mmCIF file of C-alpha atoms in Angstrom:
data_model
loop_
_atom_site.group_PDB
_atom_site.id
_atom_site.type_symbol
_atom_site.label_atom_id
_atom_site.label_comp_id
_atom_site.label_asym_id
_atom_site.label_seq_id
_atom_site.Cartn_x
_atom_site.Cartn_y
_atom_site.Cartn_z
ATOM 1 C CA MET A 274 25.719 3.255 0.286
ATOM 2 C CA ARG A 275 24.853 6.034 -2.675
ATOM 3 C CA GLU A 276 25.772 9.850 -1.913
ATOM 4 C CA GLY A 277 23.131 11.218 0.283
ATOM 5 C CA SER A 278 22.332 8.071 2.111
ATOM 6 C CA SER A 279 22.672 8.011 5.792
ATOM 7 C CA GLU A 280 22.456 5.493 8.869
ATOM 8 C CA THR A 281 18.605 6.706 9.853
ATOM 9 C CA LEU A 282 17.495 3.252 9.748
ATOM 10 C CA SER A 283 20.836 1.475 10.750
ATOM 11 C CA ASP A 284 20.134 -2.036 11.518
ATOM 12 C CA ALA A 285 16.271 -1.880 10.904
ATOM 13 C CA VAL A 286 14.777 -4.993 8.992
ATOM 14 C CA CYS A 287 12.658 -4.056 6.532
ATOM 15 C CA VAL A 288 10.450 -6.644 4.155
ATOM 16 C CA VAL A 289 9.526 -5.083 1.039
ATOM 17 C CA ALA A 290 6.795 -7.376 -0.764
ATOM 18 C CA GLY A 291 6.296 -6.585 -4.525
ATOM 19 C CA GLY A 292 10.014 -5.402 -4.287
ATOM 20 C CA GLY A 293 11.488 -6.310 -7.941
ATOM 21 C CA ASN A 294 10.056 -3.715 -9.820
ATOM 22 C CA GLY A 295 9.043 -0.007 -10.057
ATOM 23 C CA LEU A 296 7.995 1.563 -7.122
ATOM 24 C CA GLY A 297 8.767 -1.611 -4.759
ATOM 25 C CA GLU A 298 12.369 -1.639 -6.236
ATOM 26 C CA ALA A 299 12.810 1.777 -5.869
ATOM 27 C CA ALA A 300 11.694 1.955 -1.905
ATOM 28 C CA ALA A 301 14.075 -1.350 -1.700
ATOM 29 C CA HIS A 302 17.277 0.552 -2.662
ATOM 30 C CA GLU A 303 15.925 3.821 -0.609
ATOM 31 C CA LEU A 304 15.541 1.901 2.694
ATOM 32 C CA ALA A 305 18.793 -0.003 1.968
ATOM 33 C CA ALA A 306 20.699 3.312 1.541
ATOM 34 C CA HIS A 307 19.609 4.500 5.029
ATOM 35 C CA GLY A 308 21.052 1.390 6.356
ATOM 36 C CA ALA A 309 18.139 -1.123 6.732
ATOM 37 C CA ARG A 310 18.720 -4.595 5.895
ATOM 38 C CA VAL A 311 16.093 -5.323 3.075
ATOM 39 C CA VAL A 312 14.249 -9.009 2.834
ATOM 40 C CA VAL A 313 13.017 -8.554 -1.070
ATOM 41 C CA ASN A 314 9.978 -10.190 -1.827
ATOM 42 C CA ASP A 315 8.620 -10.964 -5.469
ATOM 43 C CA LEU A 316 6.497 -13.073 -7.238
ATOM 44 C CA GLY A 317 8.347 -11.994 -10.409
ATOM 45 C CA ALA A 318 4.894 -11.813 -12.309
ATOM 46 C CA ALA A 319 3.793 -10.048 -15.492
ATOM 47 C CA VAL A 320 1.425 -7.248 -14.729
ATOM 48 C CA ASP A 321 -1.522 -9.607 -15.328
ATOM 49 C CA GLY A 322 -0.232 -11.682 -12.351
ATOM 50 C CA THR A 323 0.699 -14.435 -14.877
ATOM 51 C CA GLY A 324 4.471 -16.304 -14.904
ATOM 52 C CA SER A 325 6.495 -16.335 -11.883
ATOM 53 C CA ASP A 326 10.447 -16.099 -11.808
ATOM 54 C CA PRO A 327 12.779 -15.603 -8.622
ATOM 55 C CA ALA A 328 15.652 -13.962 -10.320
ATOM 56 C CA VAL A 329 13.457 -10.742 -10.157
ATOM 57 C CA ALA A 330 13.698 -10.683 -6.623
ATOM 58 C CA GLU A 331 17.263 -11.609 -6.480
ATOM 59 C CA ARG A 332 18.303 -9.309 -9.012
ATOM 60 C CA VAL A 333 17.267 -6.122 -6.510
ATOM 61 C CA ALA A 334 18.522 -8.033 -3.508
ATOM 62 C CA ARG A 335 22.086 -8.337 -5.613
ATOM 63 C CA GLU A 336 22.258 -4.813 -6.679
ATOM 64 C CA ILE A 337 21.744 -3.408 -3.203
ATOM 65 C CA ARG A 338 24.566 -5.541 -1.641
ATOM 66 C CA GLU A 339 26.666 -4.953 -4.756
ATOM 67 C CA GLY A 340 26.042 -1.016 -3.539
ATOM 68 C CA GLY A 341 27.289 -1.972 -0.005
ATOM 69 C CA GLY A 342 23.716 -2.601 1.619
ATOM 70 C CA GLU A 343 22.514 -5.701 3.123
ATOM 71 C CA ALA A 344 19.662 -7.602 1.043
ATOM 72 C CA THR A 345 18.102 -11.225 0.544
ATOM 73 C CA ALA A 346 15.569 -12.406 -1.651
ATOM 74 C CA HIS A 347 12.388 -14.123 -0.842
ATOM 75 C CA HIS A 348 10.848 -15.450 -3.764
ATOM 76 C CA GLY A 349 6.919 -16.210 -3.300
ATOM 77 C CA ASP A 350 2.885 -14.664 -3.296
ATOM 78 C CA VAL A 351 1.986 -12.842 -0.918
ATOM 79 C CA SER A 352 -1.615 -13.568 -1.429
ATOM 80 C CA ASP A 353 -0.998 -17.115 -0.225
ATOM 81 C CA PHE A 354 -1.876 -17.093 3.682
ATOM 82 C CA ALA A 355 0.499 -19.871 4.005
ATOM 83 C CA TYR A 356 3.555 -18.081 2.128
ATOM 84 C CA ALA A 357 2.834 -14.837 3.647
ATOM 85 C CA ALA A 358 3.046 -16.089 6.929
ATOM 86 C CA GLU A 359 6.530 -18.167 5.947
ATOM 87 C CA LEU A 360 7.892 -14.896 4.814
ATOM 88 C CA ILE A 361 7.751 -13.142 7.895
ATOM 89 C CA ALA A 362 8.994 -16.458 10.070
ATOM 90 C CA ASP A 363 12.050 -16.611 7.769
ATOM 91 C CA THR A 364 12.765 -13.128 8.281
ATOM 92 C CA VAL A 365 12.562 -13.439 11.887
ATOM 93 C CA ALA A 366 14.727 -15.976 12.157
ATOM 94 C CA GLU A 367 17.387 -14.583 10.191
ATOM 95 C CA HIS A 368 17.202 -11.164 11.621
ATOM 96 C CA GLY A 369 15.540 -11.952 14.954
ATOM 97 C CA ARG A 370 12.825 -9.564 14.386
ATOM 98 C CA VAL A 371 10.677 -7.422 11.594
ATOM 99 C CA ASP A 372 10.525 -3.399 11.900
ATOM 100 C CA PHE A 373 8.882 -2.493 8.656
ATOM 101 C CA VAL A 374 6.659 -4.190 6.087
ATOM 102 C CA CYS A 375 5.893 -2.253 3.066
ATOM 103 C CA ASN A 376 3.526 -4.121 0.120
ATOM 104 C CA PHE A 377 3.374 -2.815 -3.531
ATOM 105 C CA ALA A 378 2.521 -6.366 -4.842
ATOM 106 C CA GLY A 379 0.090 -5.760 -7.580
ATOM 107 C CA ILE A 380 -1.931 -6.700 -10.726
ATOM 108 C CA LEU A 381 -3.785 -4.990 -13.153
ATOM 109 C CA ARG A 382 -6.640 -6.856 -15.318
ATOM 110 C CA ASP A 383 -8.540 -4.185 -16.622
ATOM 111 C CA GLY A 384 -11.960 -4.128 -18.440
ATOM 112 C CA ILE A 385 -15.535 -2.617 -18.576
ATOM 113 C CA SER A 386 -17.374 -4.033 -15.895
ATOM 114 C CA TYR A 387 -19.921 -5.558 -18.052
ATOM 115 C CA LYS A 388 -17.267 -7.509 -19.772
ATOM 116 C CA LEU A 389 -14.946 -8.109 -16.486
ATOM 117 C CA SER A 390 -14.897 -12.124 -16.247
ATOM 118 C CA ALA A 391 -14.943 -13.868 -13.065
ATOM 119 C CA GLU A 392 -11.254 -14.783 -13.606
ATOM 120 C CA ASP A 393 -10.444 -11.013 -13.661
ATOM 121 C CA TRP A 394 -12.475 -10.201 -11.021
ATOM 122 C CA ARG A 395 -10.942 -12.393 -8.445
ATOM 123 C CA ALA A 396 -7.263 -12.415 -9.742
ATOM 124 C CA VAL A 397 -7.223 -8.705 -9.273
ATOM 125 C CA VAL A 398 -8.977 -8.639 -5.595
ATOM 126 C CA GLU A 399 -7.204 -11.778 -4.542
ATOM 127 C CA THR A 400 -3.751 -10.273 -5.868
ATOM 128 C CA ASN A 401 -4.123 -6.239 -4.705
ATOM 129 C CA LEU A 402 -6.467 -6.891 -1.342
ATOM 130 C CA THR A 403 -5.454 -9.964 -0.061
ATOM 131 C CA GLY A 404 -2.416 -9.637 -0.850
ATOM 132 C CA GLN A 405 -2.080 -6.750 1.134
ATOM 133 C CA PHE A 406 -3.883 -8.418 4.332
ATOM 134 C CA ALA A 407 -1.924 -11.901 4.506
ATOM 135 C CA PRO A 408 1.168 -10.393 5.234
ATOM 136 C CA LEU A 409 -0.174 -7.828 7.665
ATOM 137 C CA ARG A 410 -2.033 -10.704 9.408
ATOM 138 C CA ALA A 411 1.053 -12.392 9.824
ATOM 139 C CA ALA A 412 3.204 -9.247 10.633
ATOM 140 C CA ALA A 413 0.422 -8.386 13.272
ATOM 141 C CA LYS A 414 0.103 -11.728 15.070
ATOM 142 C CA HIS A 415 4.438 -11.816 15.384
ATOM 143 C CA TRP A 416 4.141 -8.186 16.486
ATOM 144 C CA ARG A 417 1.324 -8.601 18.836
ATOM 145 C CA GLU A 418 3.186 -11.537 20.698
ATOM 146 C CA ALA A 419 6.527 -9.905 20.353
ATOM 147 C CA SER A 420 5.152 -6.617 22.060
ATOM 148 C CA GLU A 421 3.700 -8.923 24.438
ATOM 149 C CA ASP A 422 6.783 -10.432 25.390
ATOM 150 C CA ALA A 423 8.732 -7.057 25.574
ATOM 151 C CA GLU A 424 6.682 -5.426 28.082
ATOM 152 C CA GLY A 425 8.145 -7.793 30.770
ATOM 153 C CA ASP A 426 7.872 -6.114 34.501
ATOM 154 C CA ASP A 427 8.179 -2.577 33.588
ATOM 155 C CA GLY A 428 5.360 -2.531 30.434
ATOM 156 C CA GLY A 429 7.896 -1.006 28.054
ATOM 157 C CA GLY A 430 6.762 -2.926 25.151
ATOM 158 C CA PHE A 431 9.021 -2.486 21.849
ATOM 159 C CA GLU A 432 12.120 0.085 22.358
ATOM 160 C CA ARG A 433 10.772 1.460 18.614
ATOM 161 C CA GLN A 434 7.459 1.149 16.858
ATOM 162 C CA ARG A 435 7.178 -1.336 14.493
ATOM 163 C CA SER A 436 5.261 -0.180 10.932
ATOM 164 C CA TYR A 437 3.443 -1.710 8.144
ATOM 165 C CA LEU A 438 2.855 0.321 5.252
ATOM 166 C CA ALA A 439 0.049 -1.228 2.763
ATOM 167 C CA VAL A 440 -0.223 0.215 -1.005
ATOM 168 C CA SER A 441 -3.069 1.966 -2.145
ATOM 169 C CA ALA A 442 -3.775 3.868 -5.224
ATOM 170 C CA GLY A 443 -5.423 6.603 -6.637
ATOM 171 C CA ALA A 444 -7.960 4.195 -8.816
ATOM 172 C CA ALA A 445 -9.262 3.439 -4.834
ATOM 173 C CA ARG A 446 -11.634 6.581 -6.100
ATOM 174 C CA GLY A 447 -12.798 5.085 -8.588
ATOM 175 C CA GLY A 448 -10.785 4.497 -12.421
ATOM 176 C CA LEU A 449 -12.794 3.425 -15.888
ATOM 177 C CA GLY A 450 -11.991 0.039 -16.867
ATOM 178 C CA GLN A 451 -10.585 -0.830 -13.331
ATOM 179 C CA ALA A 452 -13.673 -1.976 -11.158
ATOM 180 C CA ASN A 453 -11.815 -4.847 -9.693
ATOM 181 C CA TYR A 454 -8.538 -2.540 -9.471
ATOM 182 C CA ALA A 455 -10.480 0.330 -7.612
ATOM 183 C CA ALA A 456 -12.753 -1.942 -5.133
ATOM 184 C CA ALA A 457 -9.468 -3.603 -4.135
ATOM 185 C CA LYS A 458 -7.416 -0.636 -3.603
ATOM 186 C CA ALA A 459 -10.062 1.390 -1.692
ATOM 187 C CA GLY A 460 -10.607 -2.014 0.428
ATOM 188 C CA VAL A 461 -7.482 -1.576 1.397
ATOM 189 C CA LEU A 462 -7.805 1.914 3.268
ATOM 190 C CA GLY A 463 -10.410 0.372 4.971
ATOM 191 C CA MET A 464 -8.402 -2.358 5.840
ATOM 192 C CA VAL A 465 -5.930 0.025 7.100
ATOM 193 C CA ARG A 466 -8.368 2.111 9.162
ATOM 194 C CA SER A 467 -9.654 -1.024 11.303
ATOM 195 C CA VAL A 468 -5.885 -2.997 11.579
ATOM 196 C CA SER A 469 -4.350 0.410 13.103
ATOM 197 C CA THR A 470 -6.728 0.584 15.193
ATOM 198 C CA GLU A 471 -6.336 -2.668 16.594
ATOM 199 C CA LEU A 472 -2.441 -2.908 16.721
ATOM 200 C CA ALA A 473 -2.269 0.587 18.191
ATOM 201 C CA ARG A 474 -1.699 -0.942 21.935
ATOM 202 C CA SER A 475 1.268 -3.259 20.431
ATOM 203 C CA ASN A 476 2.908 0.307 19.365
ATOM 204 C CA VAL A 477 2.548 -0.569 15.958
ATOM 205 C CA ARG A 478 1.890 2.020 12.824
ATOM 206 C CA VAL A 479 -0.071 1.160 10.308
ATOM 207 C CA ASN A 480 -0.790 3.115 7.012
ATOM 208 C CA ALA A 481 -1.610 3.410 3.553
ATOM 209 C CA LEU A 482 0.112 5.234 0.894
ATOM 210 C CA VAL A 483 -1.213 6.231 -2.302
ATOM 211 C CA PRO A 484 1.792 6.678 -4.750
ATOM 212 C CA ASN A 485 1.996 7.948 -8.053
ATOM 213 C CA GLY A 486 5.078 7.260 -10.265
ATOM 214 C CA TYR A 487 5.840 5.586 -13.671
ATOM 215 C CA THR A 488 5.532 1.957 -13.332
ATOM 216 C CA ARG A 489 5.067 -1.302 -15.642
ATOM 217 C CA MET A 490 1.371 -0.681 -15.193
ATOM 218 C CA THR A 491 2.038 2.865 -16.304
ATOM 219 C CA GLU A 492 2.981 1.388 -19.879
ATOM 220 C CA THR A 493 -0.019 -0.803 -19.998
ATOM 221 C CA VAL A 494 -1.742 2.646 -21.145
ATOM 222 C CA PRO A 495 -1.343 3.499 -24.401
ATOM 223 C CA GLU A 496 1.317 6.150 -25.444
ATOM 224 C CA GLU A 497 -0.781 8.577 -26.319
ATOM 225 C CA HIS A 498 -2.843 8.288 -23.026
ATOM 226 C CA ARG A 499 -0.158 8.077 -20.928
ATOM 227 C CA PRO A 500 -0.569 10.919 -17.891
ATOM 228 C CA TYR A 501 3.266 11.224 -17.408
ATOM 229 C CA THR A 502 6.783 9.844 -18.964
ATOM 230 C CA ARG A 503 9.359 8.395 -16.191
ATOM 231 C CA GLU A 504 11.488 11.369 -16.220
ATOM 232 C CA GLU A 505 8.392 13.751 -15.064
ATOM 233 C CA MET A 506 7.225 11.188 -12.364
ATOM 234 C CA PRO A 507 9.876 8.652 -11.780
ATOM 235 C CA PRO A 508 9.490 6.155 -9.182
ATOM 236 C CA GLU A 509 12.180 7.207 -6.880
ATOM 237 C CA ARG A 510 10.623 10.143 -5.737
ATOM 238 C CA VAL A 511 7.977 7.646 -3.834
ATOM 239 C CA ALA A 512 10.712 5.964 -1.875
ATOM 240 C CA PRO A 513 11.860 8.046 0.454
ATOM 241 C CA LEU A 514 8.271 8.461 2.172
ATOM 242 C CA VAL A 515 8.431 5.020 2.208
ATOM 243 C CA ALA A 516 11.786 5.168 4.333
ATOM 244 C CA TYR A 517 9.878 8.031 6.688
ATOM 245 C CA ALA A 518 7.279 5.831 7.442
ATOM 246 C CA ALA A 519 10.022 3.406 8.295
ATOM 247 C CA SER A 520 11.853 5.688 10.043
ATOM 248 C CA GLU A 521 11.274 6.609 14.030
ATOM 249 C CA ALA A 522 10.635 9.909 12.643
ATOM 250 C CA ALA A 523 7.276 8.497 12.179
ATOM 251 C CA GLU A 524 6.593 7.524 15.408
ATOM 252 C CA ASP A 525 2.739 7.987 16.006
ATOM 253 C CA VAL A 526 2.032 8.287 12.647
ATOM 254 C CA THR A 527 -0.951 5.839 12.257
ATOM 255 C CA GLY A 528 -3.830 5.364 10.672
ATOM 256 C CA CYS A 529 -3.027 7.511 7.748
ATOM 257 C CA THR A 530 -3.424 7.804 3.837
ATOM 258 C CA LEU A 531 -0.040 9.245 2.195
ATOM 259 C CA TYR A 532 0.630 10.392 -0.817
ATOM 260 C CA ALA A 533 3.987 10.609 -2.765
ATOM 261 C CA GLY A 534 4.651 11.348 -6.064
ATOM 262 C CA GLY A 535 7.092 13.701 -8.168
ATOM 263 C CA ASP A 536 7.734 16.749 -6.065
ATOM 264 C CA ARG A 537 4.793 16.301 -3.793
ATOM 265 C CA VAL A 538 3.615 14.513 -0.453
ATOM 266 C CA GLY A 539 0.708 14.722 1.651
ATOM 267 C CA VAL A 540 -2.095 13.088 3.683
ATOM 268 C CA PHE A 541 -5.642 12.080 2.233
ATOM 269 C CA SER A 542 -8.658 13.019 4.057
ATOM 270 C CA ASP A 543 -10.278 10.147 5.314
ATOM 271 C CA PRO A 544 -14.170 9.393 4.106
ATOM 272 C CA ALA A 545 -16.709 12.047 5.987
ATOM 273 C CA THR A 546 -20.400 12.849 5.501
ATOM 274 C CA GLU A 547 -20.571 16.042 3.296
ATOM 275 C CA VAL A 548 -24.134 16.893 4.027
ATOM 276 C CA VAL A 549 -26.889 15.878 6.275
ATOM 277 C CA GLY A 550 -30.503 16.225 6.567
ATOM 278 C CA VAL A 551 -32.745 15.953 9.513
ATOM 279 C CA ASN A 552 -36.743 15.015 9.502
ATOM 280 C CA PRO A 553 -38.000 14.763 13.015
ATOM 281 C CA ASP A 554 -40.414 12.335 11.362
ATOM 282 C CA GLY A 555 -38.128 10.225 9.439
ATOM 283 C CA TRP A 556 -37.930 10.319 5.515
ATOM 284 C CA SER A 557 -40.550 8.780 3.159
ATOM 285 C CA LEU A 558 -39.863 8.512 -0.798
ATOM 286 C CA GLU A 559 -42.177 11.571 -0.920
ATOM 287 C CA SER A 560 -40.248 14.010 1.047
ATOM 288 C CA LEU A 561 -36.948 12.889 -0.261
ATOM 289 C CA THR A 562 -38.380 13.769 -3.645
ATOM 290 C CA GLU A 563 -39.461 17.372 -2.467
ATOM 291 C CA HIS A 564 -36.480 17.932 -0.345
ATOM 292 C CA PHE A 565 -33.076 15.745 -1.069
ATOM 293 C CA ARG A 566 -31.953 17.533 -4.033
ATOM 294 C CA GLU A 567 -33.095 20.807 -3.546
ATOM 295 C CA ASP A 568 -32.717 21.161 0.092
ATOM 296 C CA VAL A 569 -30.461 18.613 1.656
ATOM 297 C CA ALA A 570 -27.823 18.238 -1.045
ATOM 298 C CA ALA A 571 -28.452 21.783 -2.533
ATOM 299 C CA ASP A 572 -24.766 22.646 -2.734
ATOM 300 C CA VAL A 573 -23.667 19.569 -3.804
ATOM 301 C CA ASP A 574 -22.637 17.913 -6.981
ATOM 302 C CA LEU A 575 -24.858 15.060 -7.670
ATOM 303 C CA SER A 576 -23.475 13.691 -10.818
ATOM 304 C CA ARG A 577 -19.748 12.491 -10.530
ATOM 305 C CA THR A 578 -18.975 10.519 -12.557
ATOM 306 C CA GLU A 579 -16.228 12.384 -14.821
ATOM 307 C CA SER A 580 -14.196 13.176 -11.529
ATOM 308 C CA TYR A 581 -13.404 9.152 -11.845
ATOM 309 C CA LEU A 582 -11.904 9.465 -15.440
#
């Protein structure tokens, strides 16, 4: 194990989807460094989702083993419901349980909305949103059944909470040329809020992570327009918050959108009503025309496009 590692996650079984590169790779190494048994999943695809290479996940698993950790590779597409179920089932079969799943799988196919092809829309939404839900559904089914089995006569349930960390992105707020990616990543946040409530009684935490680090996706941006260099925002700086979300120190932290990047970590607020206007007689086009801009939303910026660029 590397210097500064610990046994905080000793024997915890952690699945890292999209663990073959960038943020996922850094997370896999971090979890292993703290004693976790890591299952590294990756399809081994290019940034645009094309291609497949089992050597990508195996390389990371091998590096973890060579560093003294415990890891295995599992090659496949987590947006495929059958494969996602297989990933969880194989992990349970090999290790007896699953304690934590984090999911960094994602692709990019940018394009201005009126030029974006149907194929590129579907591919990005399928990978970035369905690819988050399919393994979550499989893990949730396993955890729900295992929790009921663990309750027994004393109603104790799991001896430690289980945890799922779905990865979103800053693009969930909107991104120029990324309608498909933004829609999928915003969908992840709604999914997490929903499923975290459903699984609370099973002693399972479900959170979202908005990471900020230099990855292959960053390299798709022309160099002169990249927001930062790898040295300024290394993906390894995100990994400690992933390990925290996996650990017992994060007990009862659930339904949150977490942030990690550089030297910062934080929690994003959930959507909330900013202003409200009440008309006892109900609103009409005429009354809205008269009052909406100047009274109801008088202190609100109603032209917000620049903030999404």
